[in-house]
Amino acid sequence: MLDDIDRRILRQFQADPSLSAAELAERCRISPGVCWRRIEKMQAAGIIQGQEAVIDWAALGFAVEVSLRFTLDKTQPRAFDEFIAAARKVAEVIEIQTFLGRVDVRLSVIARDMAHYQQLYRDRILTLPHIADIEALMHIARVKRDEVLPV
């Protein structure tokens, strides 16, 4: 589905998503028009889904990050939907993932400090519906964060 030109565009785009189409075209050794059409084609196909800002939460005063793993009460037919809908409303939840297996849902939660996390945990997390079990994993360090694919 992807040819060599598409792969060159994706490699350069992943390396520096802030490049203009003209700069990207120059690095890929193609014309800006060809580059732009290829990017539009990959966006339409869902290969390129967008660009996003990476925010340093610690720089904004959020020093605590916790990964919470939940097992839900699956005897309730709408447990997943209701849990996820409620979790989406918690502003400090920055990521929600669902799984097959013993763990059903994982939330990434940020807080300013441990006191803020404790309040958030008691007031917002423990009140989420259909919780059967919770495991908290305190984030210590991000060793690797890389979403670059080998194209």
PDB file of C-alpha atoms in Angstrom:
ATOM      1  CA  MET A   1       0.000   0.000   0.000  1.00  0.00           C
ATOM      2  CA  LEU A   2       2.841   2.410   0.802  1.00  0.00           C
ATOM      3  CA  ASP A   3       5.617   2.954  -1.698  1.00  0.00           C
ATOM      4  CA  ASP A   4       9.128   4.257  -1.096  1.00  0.00           C
ATOM      5  CA  ILE A   5       8.083   7.913  -1.445  1.00  0.00           C
ATOM      6  CA  ASP A   6       5.311   7.483   1.136  1.00  0.00           C
ATOM      7  CA  ARG A   7       7.768   5.821   3.501  1.00  0.00           C
ATOM      8  CA  ARG A   8      10.278   8.658   3.064  1.00  0.00           C
ATOM      9  CA  ILE A   9       7.545  11.186   3.804  1.00  0.00           C
ATOM     10  CA  LEU A  10       6.465   9.281   6.923  1.00  0.00           C
ATOM     11  CA  ARG A  11      10.051   8.895   8.193  1.00  0.00           C
ATOM     12  CA  GLN A  12      10.722  12.616   7.828  1.00  0.00           C
ATOM     13  CA  PHE A  13       7.293  13.590   9.175  1.00  0.00           C
ATOM     14  CA  GLN A  14       7.774  11.414  12.278  1.00  0.00           C
ATOM     15  CA  ALA A  15      11.247  12.872  12.823  1.00  0.00           C
ATOM     16  CA  ASP A  16       9.942  16.457  12.689  1.00  0.00           C
ATOM     17  CA  PRO A  17       6.161  16.961  12.410  1.00  0.00           C
ATOM     18  CA  SER A  18       6.623  20.747  12.450  1.00  0.00           C
ATOM     19  CA  LEU A  19       8.121  20.759   8.931  1.00  0.00           C
ATOM     20  CA  SER A  20       6.160  22.619   6.283  1.00  0.00           C
ATOM     21  CA  ALA A  21       5.116  20.675   3.186  1.00  0.00           C
ATOM     22  CA  ALA A  22       7.860  22.450   1.220  1.00  0.00           C
ATOM     23  CA  GLU A  23      10.537  21.520   3.778  1.00  0.00           C
ATOM     24  CA  LEU A  24       9.241  17.963   3.944  1.00  0.00           C
ATOM     25  CA  ALA A  25       9.280  17.740   0.139  1.00  0.00           C
ATOM     26  CA  GLU A  26      12.871  19.003   0.023  1.00  0.00           C
ATOM     27  CA  ARG A  27      14.020  16.410   2.557  1.00  0.00           C
ATOM     28  CA  CYS A  28      12.212  13.665   0.599  1.00  0.00           C
ATOM     29  CA  ARG A  29      13.601  14.913  -2.723  1.00  0.00           C
ATOM     30  CA  ILE A  30      10.173  15.385  -4.306  1.00  0.00           C
ATOM     31  CA  SER A  31       8.156  18.409  -5.390  1.00  0.00           C
ATOM     32  CA  PRO A  32       5.966  20.218  -2.818  1.00  0.00           C
ATOM     33  CA  GLY A  33       2.861  19.412  -4.867  1.00  0.00           C
ATOM     34  CA  VAL A  34       3.595  15.691  -4.899  1.00  0.00           C
ATOM     35  CA  CYS A  35       4.400  15.798  -1.202  1.00  0.00           C
ATOM     36  CA  TRP A  36       1.157  17.591  -0.318  1.00  0.00           C
ATOM     37  CA  ARG A  37      -0.961  15.192  -2.413  1.00  0.00           C
ATOM     38  CA  ARG A  38       0.727  12.178  -0.783  1.00  0.00           C
ATOM     39  CA  ILE A  39       0.121  13.604   2.699  1.00  0.00           C
ATOM     40  CA  GLU A  40      -3.542  14.283   1.875  1.00  0.00           C
ATOM     41  CA  LYS A  41      -3.898  10.742   0.505  1.00  0.00           C
ATOM     42  CA  MET A  42      -2.387   9.242   3.677  1.00  0.00           C
ATOM     43  CA  GLN A  43      -4.631  11.434   5.836  1.00  0.00           C
ATOM     44  CA  ALA A  44      -7.719  10.332   3.883  1.00  0.00           C
ATOM     45  CA  ALA A  45      -6.655   6.686   4.289  1.00  0.00           C
ATOM     46  CA  GLY A  46      -6.266   7.184   8.061  1.00  0.00           C
ATOM     47  CA  ILE A  47      -2.521   6.512   8.018  1.00  0.00           C
ATOM     48  CA  ILE A  48      -1.745  10.037   9.230  1.00  0.00           C
ATOM     49  CA  GLN A  49      -4.350  10.807  11.849  1.00  0.00           C
ATOM     50  CA  GLY A  50      -3.112  14.229  12.927  1.00  0.00           C
ATOM     51  CA  GLN A  51      -0.489  16.044  14.914  1.00  0.00           C
ATOM     52  CA  GLU A  52      -0.487  16.698  18.612  1.00  0.00           C
ATOM     53  CA  ALA A  53       1.356  18.793  21.138  1.00  0.00           C
ATOM     54  CA  VAL A  54       3.387  16.922  23.737  1.00  0.00           C
ATOM     55  CA  ILE A  55       2.958  18.705  27.046  1.00  0.00           C
ATOM     56  CA  ASP A  56       5.356  18.369  29.952  1.00  0.00           C
ATOM     57  CA  TRP A  57       2.844  17.973  32.790  1.00  0.00           C
ATOM     58  CA  ALA A  58       5.592  18.439  35.404  1.00  0.00           C
ATOM     59  CA  ALA A  59       6.392  21.877  33.969  1.00  0.00           C
ATOM     60  CA  LEU A  60       2.742  22.784  34.608  1.00  0.00           C
ATOM     61  CA  GLY A  61       2.936  21.688  38.229  1.00  0.00           C
ATOM     62  CA  PHE A  62       1.737  18.085  37.973  1.00  0.00           C
ATOM     63  CA  ALA A  63       4.429  16.087  39.801  1.00  0.00           C
ATOM     64  CA  VAL A  64       2.529  12.821  40.365  1.00  0.00           C
ATOM     65  CA  GLU A  65       1.527  10.304  37.680  1.00  0.00           C
ATOM     66  CA  VAL A  66      -0.243   7.079  38.569  1.00  0.00           C
ATOM     67  CA  SER A  67      -1.362   4.185  36.416  1.00  0.00           C
ATOM     68  CA  LEU A  68      -4.542   2.642  37.807  1.00  0.00           C
ATOM     69  CA  ARG A  69      -5.566  -0.822  36.642  1.00  0.00           C
ATOM     70  CA  PHE A  70      -9.197  -1.748  37.150  1.00  0.00           C
ATOM     71  CA  THR A  71     -11.105  -4.981  37.104  1.00  0.00           C
ATOM     72  CA  LEU A  72     -14.772  -4.235  36.617  1.00  0.00           C
ATOM     73  CA  ASP A  73     -17.874  -6.002  37.897  1.00  0.00           C
ATOM     74  CA  LYS A  74     -18.765  -7.711  34.638  1.00  0.00           C
ATOM     75  CA  THR A  75     -22.053  -9.032  36.031  1.00  0.00           C
ATOM     76  CA  GLN A  76     -23.422  -5.598  35.139  1.00  0.00           C
ATOM     77  CA  PRO A  77     -24.245  -5.435  31.404  1.00  0.00           C
ATOM     78  CA  ARG A  78     -23.209  -1.776  30.955  1.00  0.00           C
ATOM     79  CA  ALA A  79     -20.210  -1.816  33.310  1.00  0.00           C
ATOM     80  CA  PHE A  80     -17.628  -0.879  30.662  1.00  0.00           C
ATOM     81  CA  ASP A  81     -19.683   1.889  29.070  1.00  0.00           C
ATOM     82  CA  GLU A  82     -20.706   3.457  32.372  1.00  0.00           C
ATOM     83  CA  PHE A  83     -17.217   3.240  33.863  1.00  0.00           C
ATOM     84  CA  ILE A  84     -15.570   4.796  30.803  1.00  0.00           C
ATOM     85  CA  ALA A  85     -18.197   7.547  30.537  1.00  0.00           C
ATOM     86  CA  ALA A  86     -17.612   8.476  34.185  1.00  0.00           C
ATOM     87  CA  ALA A  87     -13.793   8.265  33.879  1.00  0.00           C
ATOM     88  CA  ARG A  88     -13.865  10.628  30.881  1.00  0.00           C
ATOM     89  CA  LYS A  89     -15.349  13.298  33.159  1.00  0.00           C
ATOM     90  CA  VAL A  90     -12.337  13.285  35.501  1.00  0.00           C
ATOM     91  CA  ALA A  91     -10.081  16.049  34.173  1.00  0.00           C
ATOM     92  CA  GLU A  92      -6.935  14.524  35.677  1.00  0.00           C
ATOM     93  CA  VAL A  93      -7.426  11.293  33.709  1.00  0.00           C
ATOM     94  CA  ILE A  94      -5.156  11.790  30.698  1.00  0.00           C
ATOM     95  CA  GLU A  95      -5.450   8.333  29.135  1.00  0.00           C
ATOM     96  CA  ILE A  96      -7.954   5.473  29.151  1.00  0.00           C
ATOM     97  CA  GLN A  97      -7.128   2.035  27.749  1.00  0.00           C
ATOM     98  CA  THR A  98      -9.248  -1.121  27.681  1.00  0.00           C
ATOM     99  CA  PHE A  99      -7.946  -4.684  27.727  1.00  0.00           C
ATOM    100  CA  LEU A 100      -8.948  -8.301  27.431  1.00  0.00           C
ATOM    101  CA  GLY A 101      -7.811 -10.379  30.390  1.00  0.00           C
ATOM    102  CA  ARG A 102      -7.703  -9.926  34.138  1.00  0.00           C
ATOM    103  CA  VAL A 103      -7.351  -6.140  33.874  1.00  0.00           C
ATOM    104  CA  ASP A 104     -10.260  -4.487  32.091  1.00  0.00           C
ATOM    105  CA  VAL A 105      -9.305  -0.798  32.052  1.00  0.00           C
ATOM    106  CA  ARG A 106      -6.197   1.271  32.731  1.00  0.00           C
ATOM    107  CA  LEU A 107      -6.310   4.973  33.573  1.00  0.00           C
ATOM    108  CA  SER A 108      -3.329   7.313  33.587  1.00  0.00           C
ATOM    109  CA  VAL A 109      -3.938   9.970  36.210  1.00  0.00           C
ATOM    110  CA  ILE A 110      -1.918  13.094  36.989  1.00  0.00           C
ATOM    111  CA  ALA A 111      -1.952  15.187  40.153  1.00  0.00           C
ATOM    112  CA  ARG A 112      -0.081  18.201  41.495  1.00  0.00           C
ATOM    113  CA  ASP A 113       1.242  16.312  44.531  1.00  0.00           C
ATOM    114  CA  MET A 114       0.401  13.346  46.766  1.00  0.00           C
ATOM    115  CA  ALA A 115      -2.208  15.311  48.735  1.00  0.00           C
ATOM    116  CA  HIS A 116      -3.986  16.218  45.486  1.00  0.00           C
ATOM    117  CA  TYR A 117      -3.746  12.595  44.309  1.00  0.00           C
ATOM    118  CA  GLN A 118      -5.180  11.321  47.606  1.00  0.00           C
ATOM    119  CA  GLN A 119      -8.126  13.712  47.331  1.00  0.00           C
ATOM    120  CA  LEU A 120      -8.651  12.808  43.673  1.00  0.00           C
ATOM    121  CA  TYR A 121      -8.465   9.092  44.473  1.00  0.00           C
ATOM    122  CA  ARG A 122     -10.987   9.292  47.310  1.00  0.00           C
ATOM    123  CA  ASP A 123     -13.416  11.768  45.747  1.00  0.00           C
ATOM    124  CA  ARG A 124     -13.331  10.928  42.034  1.00  0.00           C
ATOM    125  CA  ILE A 125     -11.667   7.556  41.382  1.00  0.00           C
ATOM    126  CA  LEU A 126     -13.260   5.414  44.099  1.00  0.00           C
ATOM    127  CA  THR A 127     -16.687   6.752  43.099  1.00  0.00           C
ATOM    128  CA  LEU A 128     -16.384   5.455  39.524  1.00  0.00           C
ATOM    129  CA  PRO A 129     -19.050   2.807  38.855  1.00  0.00           C
ATOM    130  CA  HIS A 130     -18.670  -0.977  38.709  1.00  0.00           C
ATOM    131  CA  ILE A 131     -15.177  -1.281  40.255  1.00  0.00           C
ATOM    132  CA  ALA A 132     -14.381  -4.799  41.454  1.00  0.00           C
ATOM    133  CA  ASP A 133     -10.646  -4.248  42.042  1.00  0.00           C
ATOM    134  CA  ILE A 134      -8.013  -1.499  41.637  1.00  0.00           C
ATOM    135  CA  GLU A 135      -4.247  -1.706  41.438  1.00  0.00           C
ATOM    136  CA  ALA A 136      -2.235   1.521  41.578  1.00  0.00           C
ATOM    137  CA  LEU A 137       1.212   1.782  40.014  1.00  0.00           C
ATOM    138  CA  MET A 138       3.131   4.937  40.919  1.00  0.00           C
ATOM    139  CA  HIS A 139       5.052   6.347  37.973  1.00  0.00           C
ATOM    140  CA  ILE A 140       8.726   6.869  38.769  1.00  0.00           C
ATOM    141  CA  ALA A 141      10.398   7.583  35.415  1.00  0.00           C
ATOM    142  CA  ARG A 142       9.584   7.520  31.724  1.00  0.00           C
ATOM    143  CA  VAL A 143      12.392   5.448  30.249  1.00  0.00           C
ATOM    144  CA  LYS A 144      11.182   5.505  26.649  1.00  0.00           C
ATOM    145  CA  ARG A 145       8.425   7.383  24.923  1.00  0.00           C
ATOM    146  CA  ASP A 146       8.532   6.830  21.228  1.00  0.00           C
ATOM    147  CA  GLU A 147       5.701   6.379  18.812  1.00  0.00           C
ATOM    148  CA  VAL A 148       7.912   6.459  15.724  1.00  0.00           C
ATOM    149  CA  LEU A 149       7.261   3.446  13.516  1.00  0.00           C
ATOM    150  CA  PRO A 150      10.020   1.832  11.450  1.00  0.00           C
ATOM    151  CA  VAL A 151       8.708   2.669   7.966  1.00  0.00           C
TER     152      VAL A 151
END
